Amino acid sequence: DDLWEALSESLVNDVQAVQAQKGTEVKIKEFMDRYTKQMGYPVVMVSRRGTNVVAHQQQFLLQQNAGPVVQSEFENKWHIPLTYVTDENPALDNGVLWMKEQSLKFEVPSDTKWMKMNVNFTGYYRVHYDENNWKSLTQQLKDNHMVFSVADRAELLDDSFALARSGLMSA
């Protein structure tokens, strides 16, 4: 708690400036307690229909069926800083979407072929896409893998293997 308080105090001016720009409030203790006081970490399930994207979070455990899930005081919900890029401009910073509830809805352009979440593997969460997006990402990797940073390519592989190992995705 002392660490979170000290960090909050030292960043108060920067945080207030960011909050004024983005219209959101980020409290370091509230954010970090969700990662340090509950088991596992989140997997964000992403599905898209046309322009509508739905991101839904759930607890990620390597052994999903190991037994009953223990509910934490935070109801196994995290505050997740979602970032993403699309095929339209893979280098464009779309900013941070703060996911503080179980689900978050947002839109992408209608001609979007694929979207890649957790840009540069900077967030502490896994991402599981719907089947169409996985196929589009796979095709992009085959056509020109250099569109993605080394960190993004590593994350796609790491998430794929972890999701398969946990049973959330077929190998």
PDB file of C-alpha atoms in Angstrom:
ATOM      1  CA  ASP A   1       0.000   0.000   0.000  1.00  0.00           C
ATOM      2  CA  ASP A   2       2.877   2.365   0.795  1.00  0.00           C
ATOM      3  CA  LEU A   3       4.424   1.724  -2.613  1.00  0.00           C
ATOM      4  CA  TRP A   4       1.156   2.426  -4.431  1.00  0.00           C
ATOM      5  CA  GLU A   5       0.640   5.577  -2.371  1.00  0.00           C
ATOM      6  CA  ALA A   6       4.179   6.812  -3.106  1.00  0.00           C
ATOM      7  CA  LEU A   7       3.781   6.118  -6.807  1.00  0.00           C
ATOM      8  CA  SER A   8       0.439   7.905  -6.832  1.00  0.00           C
ATOM      9  CA  GLU A   9       1.919  10.951  -5.125  1.00  0.00           C
ATOM     10  CA  SER A  10       4.890  11.136  -7.473  1.00  0.00           C
ATOM     11  CA  LEU A  11       2.713  10.802 -10.556  1.00  0.00           C
ATOM     12  CA  VAL A  12      -0.211  12.944  -9.456  1.00  0.00           C
ATOM     13  CA  ASN A  13       0.506  15.749 -11.935  1.00  0.00           C
ATOM     14  CA  ASP A  14       1.077  13.385 -14.858  1.00  0.00           C
ATOM     15  CA  VAL A  15      -1.999  11.320 -13.995  1.00  0.00           C
ATOM     16  CA  GLN A  16      -4.181  14.411 -13.718  1.00  0.00           C
ATOM     17  CA  ALA A  17      -2.987  15.588 -17.130  1.00  0.00           C
ATOM     18  CA  VAL A  18      -3.729  12.194 -18.678  1.00  0.00           C
ATOM     19  CA  GLN A  19      -7.131  12.038 -16.971  1.00  0.00           C
ATOM     20  CA  ALA A  20      -8.038  15.463 -18.327  1.00  0.00           C
ATOM     21  CA  GLN A  21      -7.088  14.316 -21.837  1.00  0.00           C
ATOM     22  CA  LYS A  22      -8.666  10.876 -21.803  1.00  0.00           C
ATOM     23  CA  GLY A  23     -11.594  11.552 -19.465  1.00  0.00           C
ATOM     24  CA  THR A  24     -10.817   8.551 -17.278  1.00  0.00           C
ATOM     25  CA  GLU A  25      -9.500   8.118 -13.782  1.00  0.00           C
ATOM     26  CA  VAL A  26      -6.746   5.639 -12.982  1.00  0.00           C
ATOM     27  CA  LYS A  27      -5.933   4.878  -9.356  1.00  0.00           C
ATOM     28  CA  ILE A  28      -2.694   2.932  -8.966  1.00  0.00           C
ATOM     29  CA  LYS A  29      -3.730   1.062  -5.811  1.00  0.00           C
ATOM     30  CA  GLU A  30      -7.118   0.116  -7.223  1.00  0.00           C
ATOM     31  CA  PHE A  31      -5.449  -1.050 -10.444  1.00  0.00           C
ATOM     32  CA  MET A  32      -2.623  -3.027  -8.799  1.00  0.00           C
ATOM     33  CA  ASP A  33      -4.708  -4.674  -6.060  1.00  0.00           C
ATOM     34  CA  ARG A  34      -6.654  -6.497  -8.756  1.00  0.00           C
ATOM     35  CA  TYR A  35      -3.425  -8.059 -10.022  1.00  0.00           C
ATOM     36  CA  THR A  36      -1.801  -8.769  -6.657  1.00  0.00           C
ATOM     37  CA  LYS A  37      -4.767  -9.891  -4.541  1.00  0.00           C
ATOM     38  CA  GLN A  38      -6.506 -12.385  -6.796  1.00  0.00           C
ATOM     39  CA  MET A  39      -5.499 -15.628  -8.445  1.00  0.00           C
ATOM     40  CA  GLY A  40      -4.464 -15.736 -12.080  1.00  0.00           C
ATOM     41  CA  TYR A  41      -4.710 -12.878 -14.510  1.00  0.00           C
ATOM     42  CA  PRO A  42      -7.155 -11.972 -17.289  1.00  0.00           C
ATOM     43  CA  VAL A  43      -7.704 -13.349 -20.743  1.00  0.00           C
ATOM     44  CA  VAL A  44      -9.593 -10.972 -23.006  1.00  0.00           C
ATOM     45  CA  MET A  45     -11.932 -12.739 -25.424  1.00  0.00           C
ATOM     46  CA  VAL A  46     -12.351 -10.563 -28.530  1.00  0.00           C
ATOM     47  CA  SER A  47     -15.134 -11.009 -31.061  1.00  0.00           C
ATOM     48  CA  ARG A  48     -16.098  -8.792 -33.969  1.00  0.00           C
ATOM     49  CA  ARG A  49     -19.179  -8.512 -36.129  1.00  0.00           C
ATOM     50  CA  GLY A  50     -18.767  -5.874 -38.801  1.00  0.00           C
ATOM     51  CA  THR A  51     -17.718  -2.680 -37.083  1.00  0.00           C
ATOM     52  CA  ASN A  52     -18.731  -3.821 -33.585  1.00  0.00           C
ATOM     53  CA  VAL A  53     -16.088  -5.304 -31.305  1.00  0.00           C
ATOM     54  CA  VAL A  54     -16.837  -6.886 -27.950  1.00  0.00           C
ATOM     55  CA  ALA A  55     -14.014  -7.573 -25.506  1.00  0.00           C
ATOM     56  CA  HIS A  56     -14.954  -9.798 -22.572  1.00  0.00           C
ATOM     57  CA  GLN A  57     -12.603 -10.618 -19.710  1.00  0.00           C
ATOM     58  CA  GLN A  58     -12.377 -13.778 -17.687  1.00  0.00           C
ATOM     59  CA  GLN A  59      -9.869 -15.310 -15.332  1.00  0.00           C
ATOM     60  CA  PHE A  60      -7.047 -17.152 -17.084  1.00  0.00           C
ATOM     61  CA  LEU A  61      -5.682 -20.240 -15.417  1.00  0.00           C
ATOM     62  CA  LEU A  62      -3.354 -22.657 -17.169  1.00  0.00           C
ATOM     63  CA  GLN A  63      -5.542 -25.521 -15.985  1.00  0.00           C
ATOM     64  CA  GLN A  64      -9.027 -24.145 -16.631  1.00  0.00           C
ATOM     65  CA  ASN A  65     -10.792 -27.256 -15.303  1.00  0.00           C
ATOM     66  CA  ALA A  66      -8.574 -27.841 -12.269  1.00  0.00           C
ATOM     67  CA  GLY A  67     -11.421 -27.290  -9.831  1.00  0.00           C
ATOM     68  CA  PRO A  68     -13.808 -24.621  -8.619  1.00  0.00           C
ATOM     69  CA  VAL A  69     -12.748 -21.057  -9.315  1.00  0.00           C
ATOM     70  CA  VAL A  70     -12.293 -19.035  -6.159  1.00  0.00           C
ATOM     71  CA  GLN A  71     -14.033 -15.681  -6.383  1.00  0.00           C
ATOM     72  CA  SER A  72     -11.967 -12.785  -5.123  1.00  0.00           C
ATOM     73  CA  GLU A  73     -13.208  -9.589  -3.534  1.00  0.00           C
ATOM     74  CA  PHE A  74     -12.862  -8.127  -7.040  1.00  0.00           C
ATOM     75  CA  GLU A  75     -15.097 -10.843  -8.574  1.00  0.00           C
ATOM     76  CA  ASN A  76     -12.207 -11.949 -10.819  1.00  0.00           C
ATOM     77  CA  LYS A  77     -12.298  -8.674 -12.747  1.00  0.00           C
ATOM     78  CA  TRP A  78      -9.288  -6.559 -13.590  1.00  0.00           C
ATOM     79  CA  HIS A  79      -8.810  -3.017 -14.838  1.00  0.00           C
ATOM     80  CA  ILE A  80      -7.216  -3.728 -18.195  1.00  0.00           C
ATOM     81  CA  PRO A  81      -5.519  -1.119 -20.394  1.00  0.00           C
ATOM     82  CA  LEU A  82      -6.558  -2.418 -23.832  1.00  0.00           C
ATOM     83  CA  THR A  83      -4.529  -1.305 -26.812  1.00  0.00           C
ATOM     84  CA  TYR A  84      -4.961  -2.391 -30.428  1.00  0.00           C
ATOM     85  CA  VAL A  85      -3.862  -1.925 -34.015  1.00  0.00           C
ATOM     86  CA  THR A  86      -5.579  -2.931 -37.245  1.00  0.00           C
ATOM     87  CA  ASP A  87      -4.509  -3.861 -40.756  1.00  0.00           C
ATOM     88  CA  GLU A  88      -5.452  -0.358 -41.930  1.00  0.00           C
ATOM     89  CA  ASN A  89      -2.536   1.155 -40.042  1.00  0.00           C
ATOM     90  CA  PRO A  90      -0.563  -1.331 -37.929  1.00  0.00           C
ATOM     91  CA  ALA A  91       1.630   1.472 -36.555  1.00  0.00           C
ATOM     92  CA  LEU A  92      -1.263   3.748 -35.509  1.00  0.00           C
ATOM     93  CA  ASP A  93      -1.622   4.230 -31.765  1.00  0.00           C
ATOM     94  CA  ASN A  94      -5.342   3.942 -31.063  1.00  0.00           C
ATOM     95  CA  GLY A  95      -4.808   4.992 -27.463  1.00  0.00           C
ATOM     96  CA  VAL A  96      -5.855   3.043 -24.386  1.00  0.00           C
ATOM     97  CA  LEU A  97      -9.354   1.726 -23.791  1.00  0.00           C
ATOM     98  CA  TRP A  98      -9.800   1.098 -20.069  1.00  0.00           C
ATOM     99  CA  MET A  99     -11.731  -2.108 -19.470  1.00  0.00           C
ATOM    100  CA  LYS A 100     -13.029  -1.847 -15.905  1.00  0.00           C
ATOM    101  CA  GLU A 101     -16.117  -4.023 -16.303  1.00  0.00           C
ATOM    102  CA  GLN A 102     -16.646  -7.592 -17.512  1.00  0.00           C
ATOM    103  CA  SER A 103     -17.161  -6.426 -21.111  1.00  0.00           C
ATOM    104  CA  LEU A 104     -16.282  -3.471 -23.272  1.00  0.00           C
ATOM    105  CA  LYS A 105     -17.724  -2.538 -26.659  1.00  0.00           C
ATOM    106  CA  PHE A 106     -16.065  -0.354 -29.271  1.00  0.00           C
ATOM    107  CA  GLU A 107     -16.005   0.067 -33.045  1.00  0.00           C
ATOM    108  CA  VAL A 108     -13.472  -0.338 -35.830  1.00  0.00           C
ATOM    109  CA  PRO A 109     -13.802   0.689 -39.498  1.00  0.00           C
ATOM    110  CA  SER A 110     -15.986  -1.625 -41.589  1.00  0.00           C
ATOM    111  CA  ASP A 111     -13.159  -2.642 -43.940  1.00  0.00           C
ATOM    112  CA  THR A 112     -10.911  -3.870 -41.094  1.00  0.00           C
ATOM    113  CA  LYS A 113      -9.482  -7.307 -41.934  1.00  0.00           C
ATOM    114  CA  TRP A 114      -7.764  -7.979 -38.610  1.00  0.00           C
ATOM    115  CA  MET A 115      -7.083  -6.377 -35.282  1.00  0.00           C
ATOM    116  CA  LYS A 116      -4.223  -7.118 -32.901  1.00  0.00           C
ATOM    117  CA  MET A 117      -4.759  -6.374 -29.217  1.00  0.00           C
ATOM    118  CA  ASN A 118      -2.148  -5.738 -26.490  1.00  0.00           C
ATOM    119  CA  VAL A 119       0.198  -3.777 -28.727  1.00  0.00           C
ATOM    120  CA  ASN A 120       3.861  -4.650 -28.160  1.00  0.00           C
ATOM    121  CA  PHE A 121       2.856  -7.096 -25.431  1.00  0.00           C
ATOM    122  CA  THR A 122       2.794  -4.297 -22.841  1.00  0.00           C
ATOM    123  CA  GLY A 123      -0.343  -5.334 -20.939  1.00  0.00           C
ATOM    124  CA  TYR A 124      -0.493  -8.158 -18.407  1.00  0.00           C
ATOM    125  CA  TYR A 125      -3.277 -10.150 -20.066  1.00  0.00           C
ATOM    126  CA  ARG A 126      -3.767 -12.798 -22.709  1.00  0.00           C
ATOM    127  CA  VAL A 127      -5.902 -12.288 -25.801  1.00  0.00           C
ATOM    128  CA  HIS A 128      -8.150 -14.846 -27.480  1.00  0.00           C
ATOM    129  CA  TYR A 129      -9.739 -13.743 -30.759  1.00  0.00           C
ATOM    130  CA  ASP A 130     -12.747 -15.114 -32.585  1.00  0.00           C
ATOM    131  CA  GLU A 131     -12.010 -17.650 -35.325  1.00  0.00           C
ATOM    132  CA  ASN A 132     -12.148 -15.129 -38.202  1.00  0.00           C
ATOM    133  CA  ASN A 133      -9.658 -12.779 -36.587  1.00  0.00           C
ATOM    134  CA  TRP A 134      -7.257 -15.644 -35.765  1.00  0.00           C
ATOM    135  CA  LYS A 135      -7.425 -16.704 -39.433  1.00  0.00           C
ATOM    136  CA  SER A 136      -6.805 -13.135 -40.638  1.00  0.00           C
ATOM    137  CA  LEU A 137      -3.857 -12.689 -38.264  1.00  0.00           C
ATOM    138  CA  THR A 138      -2.410 -16.029 -39.408  1.00  0.00           C
ATOM    139  CA  GLN A 139      -2.753 -15.007 -43.056  1.00  0.00           C
ATOM    140  CA  GLN A 140      -1.070 -11.671 -42.350  1.00  0.00           C
ATOM    141  CA  LEU A 141       1.825 -13.488 -40.680  1.00  0.00           C
ATOM    142  CA  LYS A 142       2.183 -15.692 -43.766  1.00  0.00           C
ATOM    143  CA  ASP A 143       1.945 -12.747 -46.205  1.00  0.00           C
ATOM    144  CA  ASN A 144       4.190 -10.294 -44.354  1.00  0.00           C
ATOM    145  CA  HIS A 145       5.112 -11.013 -40.748  1.00  0.00           C
ATOM    146  CA  MET A 146       7.139  -7.783 -40.548  1.00  0.00           C
ATOM    147  CA  VAL A 147       3.890  -5.827 -40.212  1.00  0.00           C
ATOM    148  CA  PHE A 148       4.025  -6.857 -36.553  1.00  0.00           C
ATOM    149  CA  SER A 149       6.753  -5.937 -34.104  1.00  0.00           C
ATOM    150  CA  VAL A 150       8.921  -8.721 -32.707  1.00  0.00           C
ATOM    151  CA  ALA A 151       7.041  -8.370 -29.397  1.00  0.00           C
ATOM    152  CA  ASP A 152       3.661  -8.693 -31.121  1.00  0.00           C
ATOM    153  CA  ARG A 153       4.751 -11.799 -33.036  1.00  0.00           C
ATOM    154  CA  ALA A 154       6.061 -13.324 -29.811  1.00  0.00           C
ATOM    155  CA  GLU A 155       2.811 -12.524 -28.014  1.00  0.00           C
ATOM    156  CA  LEU A 156       0.684 -14.130 -30.735  1.00  0.00           C
ATOM    157  CA  LEU A 157       2.726 -17.318 -30.373  1.00  0.00           C
ATOM    158  CA  ASP A 158       2.807 -17.201 -26.577  1.00  0.00           C
ATOM    159  CA  ASP A 159      -0.939 -16.581 -26.299  1.00  0.00           C
ATOM    160  CA  SER A 160      -1.689 -19.332 -28.836  1.00  0.00           C
ATOM    161  CA  PHE A 161       0.327 -21.937 -26.974  1.00  0.00           C
ATOM    162  CA  ALA A 162      -0.982 -20.897 -23.544  1.00  0.00           C
ATOM    163  CA  LEU A 163      -4.595 -20.860 -24.769  1.00  0.00           C
ATOM    164  CA  ALA A 164      -4.155 -24.299 -26.354  1.00  0.00           C
ATOM    165  CA  ARG A 165      -2.500 -25.694 -23.238  1.00  0.00           C
ATOM    166  CA  SER A 166      -5.354 -24.400 -21.072  1.00  0.00           C
ATOM    167  CA  GLY A 167      -7.979 -25.878 -23.387  1.00  0.00           C
ATOM    168  CA  LEU A 168      -9.460 -22.545 -24.459  1.00  0.00           C
ATOM    169  CA  MET A 169      -8.204 -23.048 -28.031  1.00  0.00           C
ATOM    170  CA  SER A 170      -7.488 -26.131 -30.095  1.00  0.00           C
ATOM    171  CA  ALA A 171      -3.877 -26.851 -30.961  1.00  0.00           C
TER     172      ALA A 171
END
